[in-house]
PDB file of C-alpha atoms in Angstrom:
ATOM      1  CA  MET A  24     137.077 115.031  80.011  1.00  0.00           C
ATOM      2  CA  GLU A  25     138.607 114.424  83.428  1.00  0.00           C
ATOM      3  CA  ILE A  26     136.361 115.383  86.336  1.00  0.00           C
ATOM      4  CA  GLN A  27     138.177 116.733  89.394  1.00  0.00           C
ATOM      5  CA  SER A  28     135.684 119.118  91.012  1.00  0.00           C
ATOM      6  CA  VAL A  29     131.966 118.635  91.606  1.00  0.00           C
ATOM      7  CA  GLY A  30     129.276 121.188  92.456  1.00  0.00           C
ATOM      8  CA  ILE A  31     126.120 119.927  94.164  1.00  0.00           C
ATOM      9  CA  VAL A  32     122.907 121.953  94.287  1.00  0.00           C
ATOM     10  CA  GLY A  33     120.912 121.016  97.379  1.00  0.00           C
ATOM     11  CA  ALA A  34     122.175 119.936 100.802  1.00  0.00           C
ATOM     12  CA  GLY A  35     119.313 117.604 101.677  1.00  0.00           C
ATOM     13  CA  GLN A  36     119.317 113.835 102.085  1.00  0.00           C
ATOM     14  CA  MET A  37     120.384 113.157  98.495  1.00  0.00           C
ATOM     15  CA  GLY A  38     122.768 116.107  98.182  1.00  0.00           C
ATOM     16  CA  ASN A  39     124.750 115.330 101.316  1.00  0.00           C
ATOM     17  CA  GLY A  40     124.913 111.651 100.394  1.00  0.00           C
ATOM     18  CA  ILE A  41     126.248 112.469  96.926  1.00  0.00           C
ATOM     19  CA  ALA A  42     128.795 114.862  98.453  1.00  0.00           C
ATOM     20  CA  HIS A  43     129.882 112.119 100.866  1.00  0.00           C
ATOM     21  CA  VAL A  44     130.686 109.545  98.173  1.00  0.00           C
ATOM     22  CA  PHE A  45     132.397 112.029  95.833  1.00  0.00           C
ATOM     23  CA  ALA A  46     134.632 113.438  98.572  1.00  0.00           C
ATOM     24  CA  LEU A  47     135.537 109.945  99.754  1.00  0.00           C
ATOM     25  CA  ALA A  48     136.502 109.048  96.178  1.00  0.00           C
ATOM     26  CA  GLY A  49     138.926 111.980  95.980  1.00  0.00           C
ATOM     27  CA  PHE A  50     136.874 114.656  94.222  1.00  0.00           C
ATOM     28  CA  ASP A  51     136.781 118.274  95.411  1.00  0.00           C
ATOM     29  CA  VAL A  52     133.164 119.030  96.373  1.00  0.00           C
ATOM     30  CA  LEU A  53     131.280 122.322  96.663  1.00  0.00           C
ATOM     31  CA  ILE A  54     127.742 122.090  98.095  1.00  0.00           C
ATOM     32  CA  ASN A  55     125.228 124.890  97.540  1.00  0.00           C
ATOM     33  CA  ASP A  56     121.961 125.507  99.349  1.00  0.00           C
ATOM     34  CA  ILE A  57     119.782 128.537 100.083  1.00  0.00           C
ATOM     35  CA  SER A  58     119.993 127.870 103.839  1.00  0.00           C
ATOM     36  CA  ARG A  59     123.127 128.016 106.019  1.00  0.00           C
ATOM     37  CA  ASP A  60     121.367 125.747 108.529  1.00  0.00           C
ATOM     38  CA  SER A  61     120.867 123.146 105.782  1.00  0.00           C
ATOM     39  CA  LEU A  62     124.540 123.310 104.833  1.00  0.00           C
ATOM     40  CA  ASP A  63     125.653 122.953 108.452  1.00  0.00           C
ATOM     41  CA  LYS A  64     123.274 120.043 108.946  1.00  0.00           C
ATOM     42  CA  ALA A  65     124.614 118.390 105.777  1.00  0.00           C
ATOM     43  CA  LEU A  66     128.205 118.618 107.016  1.00  0.00           C
ATOM     44  CA  ALA A  67     127.195 117.159 110.391  1.00  0.00           C
ATOM     45  CA  THR A  68     125.363 114.294 108.665  1.00  0.00           C
ATOM     46  CA  ILE A  69     128.324 113.552 106.408  1.00  0.00           C
ATOM     47  CA  GLU A  70     130.704 113.472 109.379  1.00  0.00           C
ATOM     48  CA  LYS A  71     128.362 111.174 111.319  1.00  0.00           C
ATOM     49  CA  ASN A  72     128.054 108.787 108.369  1.00  0.00           C
ATOM     50  CA  LEU A  73     131.828 108.792 107.836  1.00  0.00           C
ATOM     51  CA  ASP A  74     132.293 108.019 111.545  1.00  0.00           C
ATOM     52  CA  ARG A  75     129.954 105.053 111.113  1.00  0.00           C
ATOM     53  CA  GLN A  76     132.074 103.783 108.220  1.00  0.00           C
ATOM     54  CA  VAL A  77     135.239 104.159 110.328  1.00  0.00           C
ATOM     55  CA  SER A  78     133.678 102.248 113.230  1.00  0.00           C
ATOM     56  CA  ARG A  79     132.761  99.411 110.877  1.00  0.00           C
ATOM     57  CA  GLY A  80     136.252  99.266 109.405  1.00  0.00           C
ATOM     58  CA  LYS A  81     135.116 100.287 105.914  1.00  0.00           C
ATOM     59  CA  ILE A  82     137.362 103.361 105.791  1.00  0.00           C
ATOM     60  CA  SER A  83     140.333 104.618 107.843  1.00  0.00           C
ATOM     61  CA  PRO A  84     140.350 107.741 110.052  1.00  0.00           C
ATOM     62  CA  ASP A  85     142.705 109.361 107.522  1.00  0.00           C
ATOM     63  CA  GLU A  86     140.247 108.695 104.699  1.00  0.00           C
ATOM     64  CA  LYS A  87     137.514 110.301 106.778  1.00  0.00           C
ATOM     65  CA  SER A  88     139.539 113.435 107.502  1.00  0.00           C
ATOM     66  CA  GLY A  89     140.631 113.665 103.869  1.00  0.00           C
ATOM     67  CA  ALA A  90     137.041 113.468 102.651  1.00  0.00           C
ATOM     68  CA  LEU A  91     135.866 116.180 105.053  1.00  0.00           C
ATOM     69  CA  ALA A  92     138.736 118.434 103.977  1.00  0.00           C
ATOM     70  CA  ARG A  93     137.627 118.167 100.352  1.00  0.00           C
ATOM     71  CA  ILE A  94     134.082 119.437 101.048  1.00  0.00           C
ATOM     72  CA  LYS A  95     133.275 123.148 100.943  1.00  0.00           C
ATOM     73  CA  THR A  96     129.898 124.899 101.127  1.00  0.00           C
ATOM     74  CA  THR A  97     128.412 128.066  99.660  1.00  0.00           C
ATOM     75  CA  LEU A  98     125.157 130.013  99.701  1.00  0.00           C
ATOM     76  CA  THR A  99     125.986 131.452  96.267  1.00  0.00           C
ATOM     77  CA  LEU A 100     124.780 129.262  93.411  1.00  0.00           C
ATOM     78  CA  THR A 101     127.018 130.923  90.827  1.00  0.00           C
ATOM     79  CA  GLU A 102     130.172 129.746  92.649  1.00  0.00           C
ATOM     80  CA  LEU A 103     129.435 126.258  91.309  1.00  0.00           C
ATOM     81  CA  GLY A 104     130.129 127.570  87.812  1.00  0.00           C
ATOM     82  CA  GLN A 105     133.855 126.790  87.971  1.00  0.00           C
ATOM     83  CA  THR A 106     133.420 123.110  88.799  1.00  0.00           C
ATOM     84  CA  ASP A 107     133.848 120.366  86.194  1.00  0.00           C
ATOM     85  CA  LEU A 108     130.557 118.629  86.971  1.00  0.00           C
ATOM     86  CA  VAL A 109     127.357 120.030  88.477  1.00  0.00           C
ATOM     87  CA  ILE A 110     124.744 117.729  90.035  1.00  0.00           C
ATOM     88  CA  GLU A 111     121.353 119.270  90.757  1.00  0.00           C
ATOM     89  CA  ALA A 112     119.798 117.500  93.743  1.00  0.00           C
ATOM     90  CA  ALA A 113     116.983 119.877  94.638  1.00  0.00           C
ATOM     91  CA  THR A 114     113.371 118.977  95.353  1.00  0.00           C
ATOM     92  CA  GLU A 115     111.507 116.837  92.777  1.00  0.00           C
ATOM     93  CA  ARG A 116     109.668 119.773  91.170  1.00  0.00           C
ATOM     94  CA  GLU A 117     110.394 120.664  87.575  1.00  0.00           C
ATOM     95  CA  THR A 118     109.833 124.407  88.037  1.00  0.00           C
ATOM     96  CA  VAL A 119     112.430 124.503  90.815  1.00  0.00           C
ATOM     97  CA  LYS A 120     114.979 122.577  88.772  1.00  0.00           C
ATOM     98  CA  VAL A 121     114.479 124.747  85.675  1.00  0.00           C
ATOM     99  CA  ALA A 122     114.919 127.930  87.722  1.00  0.00           C
ATOM    100  CA  ILE A 123     118.197 126.580  89.132  1.00  0.00           C
ATOM    101  CA  PHE A 124     119.547 125.740  85.683  1.00  0.00           C
ATOM    102  CA  GLU A 125     118.542 129.123  84.243  1.00  0.00           C
ATOM    103  CA  ASP A 126     120.344 130.929  87.082  1.00  0.00           C
ATOM    104  CA  LEU A 127     123.426 128.728  86.871  1.00  0.00           C
ATOM    105  CA  VAL A 128     124.016 128.337  83.128  1.00  0.00           C
ATOM    106  CA  PRO A 129     125.468 131.838  82.439  1.00  0.00           C
ATOM    107  CA  HIS A 130     128.224 131.160  84.990  1.00  0.00           C
ATOM    108  CA  LEU A 131     129.329 127.696  83.858  1.00  0.00           C
ATOM    109  CA  LYS A 132     132.633 126.909  82.156  1.00  0.00           C
ATOM    110  CA  PRO A 133     132.092 125.793  78.530  1.00  0.00           C
ATOM    111  CA  SER A 134     133.375 122.326  79.436  1.00  0.00           C
ATOM    112  CA  THR A 135     131.206 121.789  82.538  1.00  0.00           C
ATOM    113  CA  ILE A 136     128.872 118.800  82.446  1.00  0.00           C
ATOM    114  CA  LEU A 137     125.426 119.550  83.870  1.00  0.00           C
ATOM    115  CA  THR A 138     123.309 116.805  85.440  1.00  0.00           C
ATOM    116  CA  SER A 139     120.139 116.269  87.427  1.00  0.00           C
ATOM    117  CA  ASN A 140     119.546 113.709  90.164  1.00  0.00           C
ATOM    118  CA  THR A 141     115.852 113.710  89.246  1.00  0.00           C
ATOM    119  CA  SER A 142     114.114 110.398  89.824  1.00  0.00           C
ATOM    120  CA  SER A 143     111.394 110.880  87.222  1.00  0.00           C
ATOM    121  CA  ILE A 144     111.432 114.139  85.205  1.00  0.00           C
ATOM    122  CA  SER A 145     112.284 114.235  81.474  1.00  0.00           C
ATOM    123  CA  ILE A 146     116.016 114.748  80.930  1.00  0.00           C
ATOM    124  CA  THR A 147     115.428 115.943  77.373  1.00  0.00           C
ATOM    125  CA  ARG A 148     113.028 118.623  78.598  1.00  0.00           C
ATOM    126  CA  LEU A 149     115.349 119.791  81.376  1.00  0.00           C
ATOM    127  CA  ALA A 150     118.329 119.835  78.991  1.00  0.00           C
ATOM    128  CA  SER A 151     116.417 122.025  76.536  1.00  0.00           C
ATOM    129  CA  ARG A 152     116.319 124.791  79.154  1.00  0.00           C
ATOM    130  CA  THR A 153     120.127 125.000  79.202  1.00  0.00           C
ATOM    131  CA  ASP A 154     122.821 126.096  76.767  1.00  0.00           C
ATOM    132  CA  ARG A 155     124.403 122.619  76.650  1.00  0.00           C
ATOM    133  CA  PRO A 156     121.891 119.820  75.983  1.00  0.00           C
ATOM    134  CA  GLU A 157     124.732 117.709  74.578  1.00  0.00           C
ATOM    135  CA  LYS A 158     126.507 117.958  77.956  1.00  0.00           C
ATOM    136  CA  PHE A 159     123.389 117.291  80.050  1.00  0.00           C
ATOM    137  CA  MET A 160     122.391 113.952  81.593  1.00  0.00           C
ATOM    138  CA  GLY A 161     120.310 112.349  84.268  1.00  0.00           C
ATOM    139  CA  PHE A 162     122.566 111.187  87.114  1.00  0.00           C
ATOM    140  CA  HIS A 163     120.205 109.363  89.474  1.00  0.00           C
ATOM    141  CA  PHE A 164     121.679 108.104  92.740  1.00  0.00           C
ATOM    142  CA  MET A 165     119.755 105.799  95.058  1.00  0.00           C
ATOM    143  CA  ASN A 166     118.976 106.618  98.689  1.00  0.00           C
ATOM    144  CA  PRO A 167     120.924 106.280 100.991  1.00  0.00           C
ATOM    145  CA  VAL A 168     123.723 107.196  98.602  1.00  0.00           C
ATOM    146  CA  PRO A 169     126.704 105.930 100.663  1.00  0.00           C
ATOM    147  CA  VAL A 170     125.079 102.484 100.903  1.00  0.00           C
ATOM    148  CA  MET A 171     123.276 101.903  97.614  1.00  0.00           C
ATOM    149  CA  GLN A 172     125.423 100.669  94.730  1.00  0.00           C
ATOM    150  CA  LEU A 173     123.341 101.655  91.701  1.00  0.00           C
ATOM    151  CA  VAL A 174     123.463 104.889  89.691  1.00  0.00           C
ATOM    152  CA  GLU A 175     121.055 105.335  86.789  1.00  0.00           C
ATOM    153  CA  LEU A 176     122.554 107.153  83.775  1.00  0.00           C
ATOM    154  CA  ILE A 177     119.876 108.716  81.596  1.00  0.00           C
ATOM    155  CA  ARG A 178     120.698 110.287  78.240  1.00  0.00           C
ATOM    156  CA  GLY A 179     118.516 112.992  76.775  1.00  0.00           C
ATOM    157  CA  ILE A 180     117.927 113.058  73.041  1.00  0.00           C
ATOM    158  CA  ALA A 181     120.911 115.404  72.548  1.00  0.00           C
ATOM    159  CA  THR A 182     123.392 113.921  75.056  1.00  0.00           C
ATOM    160  CA  ASP A 183     126.693 113.144  73.325  1.00  0.00           C
ATOM    161  CA  LYS A 184     128.839 110.036  73.737  1.00  0.00           C
ATOM    162  CA  ASP A 185     131.716 111.852  75.462  1.00  0.00           C
ATOM    163  CA  THR A 186     129.401 113.049  78.229  1.00  0.00           C
ATOM    164  CA  TYR A 187     127.986 109.569  78.753  1.00  0.00           C
ATOM    165  CA  ASP A 188     131.445 107.954  78.757  1.00  0.00           C
ATOM    166  CA  THR A 189     132.759 110.556  81.220  1.00  0.00           C
ATOM    167  CA  LEU A 190     129.944 109.972  83.695  1.00  0.00           C
ATOM    168  CA  HIS A 191     130.204 106.219  83.301  1.00  0.00           C
ATOM    169  CA  GLY A 192     133.851 106.537  84.321  1.00  0.00           C
ATOM    170  CA  VAL A 193     132.909 108.735  87.292  1.00  0.00           C
ATOM    171  CA  VAL A 194     130.489 106.088  88.554  1.00  0.00           C
ATOM    172  CA  ALA A 195     133.269 103.493  88.355  1.00  0.00           C
ATOM    173  CA  LYS A 196     135.611 105.773  90.316  1.00  0.00           C
ATOM    174  CA  LEU A 197     132.935 106.070  93.012  1.00  0.00           C
ATOM    175  CA  GLY A 198     132.945 102.280  93.298  1.00  0.00           C
ATOM    176  CA  LYS A 199     129.334 102.039  92.160  1.00  0.00           C
ATOM    177  CA  THR A 200     127.561 100.356  89.249  1.00  0.00           C
ATOM    178  CA  ALA A 201     125.955 102.247  86.365  1.00  0.00           C
ATOM    179  CA  ALA A 202     122.687 101.216  84.718  1.00  0.00           C
ATOM    180  CA  SER A 203     121.728 102.935  81.471  1.00  0.00           C
ATOM    181  CA  ALA A 204     118.085 103.986  81.223  1.00  0.00           C
ATOM    182  CA  GLU A 205     116.156 105.551  78.381  1.00  0.00           C
ATOM    183  CA  ASP A 206     114.501 108.917  78.942  1.00  0.00           C
ATOM    184  CA  PHE A 207     111.005 107.711  79.837  1.00  0.00           C
ATOM    185  CA  PRO A 208     109.053 108.860  82.912  1.00  0.00           C
ATOM    186  CA  ALA A 209     110.638 107.537  86.153  1.00  0.00           C
ATOM    187  CA  PHE A 210     113.337 105.632  84.207  1.00  0.00           C
ATOM    188  CA  ILE A 211     113.906 102.035  85.488  1.00  0.00           C
ATOM    189  CA  VAL A 212     113.948 101.820  89.278  1.00  0.00           C
ATOM    190  CA  ASN A 213     111.039 104.136  90.033  1.00  0.00           C
ATOM    191  CA  ARG A 214     109.024 102.933  87.017  1.00  0.00           C
ATOM    192  CA  ILE A 215     108.890  99.582  88.825  1.00  0.00           C
ATOM    193  CA  LEU A 216     109.139 100.609  92.493  1.00  0.00           C
ATOM    194  CA  MET A 217     106.649 103.477  92.726  1.00  0.00           C
ATOM    195  CA  PRO A 218     103.635 101.642  91.267  1.00  0.00           C
ATOM    196  CA  MET A 219     104.312  98.890  93.829  1.00  0.00           C
ATOM    197  CA  ILE A 220     104.317 101.449  96.656  1.00  0.00           C
ATOM    198  CA  ASN A 221     101.200 103.102  95.212  1.00  0.00           C
ATOM    199  CA  GLU A 222      99.456  99.710  95.086  1.00  0.00           C
ATOM    200  CA  ALA A 223     100.399  99.121  98.714  1.00  0.00           C
ATOM    201  CA  VAL A 224      98.734 102.443  99.579  1.00  0.00           C
ATOM    202  CA  TYR A 225      95.634 101.357  97.626  1.00  0.00           C
ATOM    203  CA  THR A 226      95.659  98.102  99.609  1.00  0.00           C
ATOM    204  CA  LEU A 227      95.611 100.178 102.794  1.00  0.00           C
ATOM    205  CA  TYR A 228      93.023 102.621 101.375  1.00  0.00           C
ATOM    206  CA  GLU A 229      90.645  99.797 100.429  1.00  0.00           C
ATOM    207  CA  GLY A 230      90.980  98.098 103.828  1.00  0.00           C
ATOM    208  CA  VAL A 231      92.597  94.922 102.550  1.00  0.00           C
ATOM    209  CA  GLY A 232      95.162  95.194 105.345  1.00  0.00           C
ATOM    210  CA  ASN A 233      96.489  97.671 107.872  1.00  0.00           C
ATOM    211  CA  VAL A 234      99.947  99.278 107.760  1.00  0.00           C
ATOM    212  CA  LYS A 235     101.598  96.579 109.861  1.00  0.00           C
ATOM    213  CA  SER A 236     100.064  93.636 108.005  1.00  0.00           C
ATOM    214  CA  ILE A 237     100.915  95.069 104.572  1.00  0.00           C
ATOM    215  CA  ASP A 238     104.546  95.706 105.468  1.00  0.00           C
ATOM    216  CA  GLU A 239     105.013  92.393 107.279  1.00  0.00           C
ATOM    217  CA  SER A 240     103.436  90.529 104.353  1.00  0.00           C
ATOM    218  CA  MET A 241     105.964  91.938 101.906  1.00  0.00           C
ATOM    219  CA  LYS A 242     108.932  91.521 104.250  1.00  0.00           C
ATOM    220  CA  LEU A 243     108.137  87.946 105.222  1.00  0.00           C
ATOM    221  CA  GLY A 244     106.254  86.842 102.115  1.00  0.00           C
ATOM    222  CA  ALA A 245     108.427  88.446  99.415  1.00  0.00           C
ATOM    223  CA  ASN A 246     111.697  88.790 101.381  1.00  0.00           C
ATOM    224  CA  HIS A 247     111.786  92.585 101.003  1.00  0.00           C
ATOM    225  CA  PRO A 248     114.147  94.262 103.507  1.00  0.00           C
ATOM    226  CA  MET A 249     111.570  97.002 104.159  1.00  0.00           C
ATOM    227  CA  GLY A 250     107.809  97.004 103.757  1.00  0.00           C
ATOM    228  CA  PRO A 251     106.468  99.249 100.963  1.00  0.00           C
ATOM    229  CA  LEU A 252     104.801 101.710 103.351  1.00  0.00           C
ATOM    230  CA  GLU A 253     107.892 101.893 105.548  1.00  0.00           C
ATOM    231  CA  LEU A 254     109.938 102.487 102.407  1.00  0.00           C
ATOM    232  CA  ALA A 255     107.549 105.214 101.245  1.00  0.00           C
ATOM    233  CA  ASP A 256     108.056 107.003 104.567  1.00  0.00           C
ATOM    234  CA  PHE A 257     111.820 106.698 104.130  1.00  0.00           C
ATOM    235  CA  ILE A 258     111.708 108.122 100.592  1.00  0.00           C
ATOM    236  CA  GLY A 259     109.208 110.866 101.464  1.00  0.00           C
ATOM    237  CA  LEU A 260     105.521 110.689 100.564  1.00  0.00           C
ATOM    238  CA  ASP A 261     105.745 113.991  98.679  1.00  0.00           C
ATOM    239  CA  THR A 262     108.457 112.502  96.461  1.00  0.00           C
ATOM    240  CA  CYS A 263     106.404 109.333  95.922  1.00  0.00           C
ATOM    241  CA  LEU A 264     103.376 111.420  94.923  1.00  0.00           C
ATOM    242  CA  ALA A 265     105.440 113.614  92.590  1.00  0.00           C
ATOM    243  CA  ILE A 266     106.831 110.550  90.785  1.00  0.00           C
ATOM    244  CA  MET A 267     103.387 108.953  90.460  1.00  0.00           C
ATOM    245  CA  ASN A 268     102.066 112.202  88.972  1.00  0.00           C
ATOM    246  CA  VAL A 269     104.916 112.224  86.443  1.00  0.00           C
ATOM    247  CA  LEU A 270     104.112 108.617  85.504  1.00  0.00           C
ATOM    248  CA  HIS A 271     100.380 109.317  85.256  1.00  0.00           C
ATOM    249  CA  ASP A 272     100.818 112.478  83.210  1.00  0.00           C
ATOM    250  CA  GLY A 273     103.670 111.229  81.059  1.00  0.00           C
ATOM    251  CA  LEU A 274     102.301 107.789  80.165  1.00  0.00           C
ATOM    252  CA  ALA A 275      98.571 108.635  80.202  1.00  0.00           C
ATOM    253  CA  ASP A 276      97.666 105.286  81.751  1.00  0.00           C
ATOM    254  CA  THR A 277      95.153 105.009  84.599  1.00  0.00           C
ATOM    255  CA  LYS A 278      97.207 102.267  86.264  1.00  0.00           C
ATOM    256  CA  TYR A 279      99.555 105.029  87.429  1.00  0.00           C
ATOM    257  CA  ARG A 280      96.834 107.116  89.099  1.00  0.00           C
ATOM    258  CA  PRO A 281      98.117 108.166  92.557  1.00  0.00           C
ATOM    259  CA  CYS A 282      96.085 106.676  95.395  1.00  0.00           C
ATOM    260  CA  PRO A 283      93.830 109.328  96.999  1.00  0.00           C
ATOM    261  CA  LEU A 284      95.140 108.294 100.417  1.00  0.00           C
ATOM    262  CA  LEU A 285      98.696 109.120  99.345  1.00  0.00           C
ATOM    263  CA  THR A 286      97.490 112.551  98.234  1.00  0.00           C
ATOM    264  CA  LYS A 287      95.677 113.042 101.555  1.00  0.00           C
ATOM    265  CA  TYR A 288      98.789 112.266 103.594  1.00  0.00           C
ATOM    266  CA  VAL A 289     100.831 114.738 101.558  1.00  0.00           C
ATOM    267  CA  GLU A 290      98.149 117.408 101.916  1.00  0.00           C
ATOM    268  CA  ALA A 291      98.226 116.858 105.684  1.00  0.00           C
ATOM    269  CA  GLY A 292     101.993 117.376 105.712  1.00  0.00           C
ATOM    270  CA  TRP A 293     102.533 113.778 106.850  1.00  0.00           C
ATOM    271  CA  LEU A 294     105.487 113.152 104.545  1.00  0.00           C
ATOM    272  CA  GLY A 295     107.197 110.323 106.417  1.00  0.00           C
ATOM    273  CA  ARG A 296     110.372 110.262 108.482  1.00  0.00           C
ATOM    274  CA  LYS A 297     111.427 113.792 107.608  1.00  0.00           C
ATOM    275  CA  THR A 298     108.291 115.306 109.161  1.00  0.00           C
ATOM    276  CA  GLY A 299     107.842 112.789 112.006  1.00  0.00           C
ATOM    277  CA  ARG A 300     104.638 111.257 110.612  1.00  0.00           C
ATOM    278  CA  GLY A 301     103.627 109.325 107.542  1.00  0.00           C
ATOM    279  CA  PHE A 302     102.278 105.798 107.451  1.00  0.00           C
ATOM    280  CA  TYR A 303     104.103 105.527 110.773  1.00  0.00           C
ATOM    281  CA  ASP A 304     104.380 108.027 113.618  1.00  0.00           C
ATOM    282  CA  TYR A 305     108.070 108.509 114.451  1.00  0.00           C
ATOM    283  CA  ARG A 306     107.702 110.948 117.332  1.00  0.00           C
ATOM    284  CA  GLY A 307     107.968 108.336 120.089  1.00  0.00           C
ATOM    285  CA  GLU A 308     110.633 105.829 121.020  1.00  0.00           C
ATOM    286  CA  ALA A 309     109.528 103.418 118.281  1.00  0.00           C
ATOM    287  CA  PRO A 310     107.539 103.941 115.040  1.00  0.00           C
ATOM    288  CA  VAL A 311     103.783 103.350 115.440  1.00  0.00           C
ATOM    289  CA  PRO A 312     101.450 102.711 112.457  1.00  0.00           C
ATOM    290  CA  THR A 313      99.041 105.582 111.835  1.00  0.00           C
ATOM    291  CA  ARG A 314      96.360 103.302 110.360  1.00  0.00           C
TER     292      ARG A 314
END
């Protein structure tokens, strides 16, 4: 199947990034969200990021204007039903994702491929709540989407070969690299990354080091571009906690138990950059460690 139009559910950090790369690659894009403010903010973010690419010589002004012209927005979820590919990029909560699919499925074309950008939730289980498990896949982009080259492709138990081959071709057209992952909790990247972040939080919780020393140790001692606590703030502590809970529940192994300090930060609403506070306080001119 040839994909020409893409519907994206969710205009947040992941949704607008996915819209950006699809539009730049020549696809027609329709973004849906429940908030007009979120849609307007997404368009402004996309334009700003395209401007940055123009200033760095990565794309031309004509490519920027062409990409923006290919992006439309809607508050009506059912309007995505006529697109060739739908990518759900809502919050990392299974109940929310299932509700979206149940509302959307009756309005889809028979040929439409349905995907989720989930970073941890069972693709087989999500697919079972739709009318097309054979045309359902995990389509996991990395954040920030315009920069990161990897896309995880996750087949559910019923996903057919044509669907996989089609999405593999889409990834190539985006200029990115596909990695195939089996449908296990958190797949590949987050199965490895999130326990490392969780262990960094335990290191902070147990007083082995403070925020600055932990992050500097991993940047200078392991050559990581960002410290694990800084990265957690960038991802969102609520997302980190949700993925650790999926790992803990799905694999039934105590090594995946979320650190109580991570839970406390989320309960306080200190979710990282998006709320102004996490392991760092971002409300001043420069980030300041909170512990």
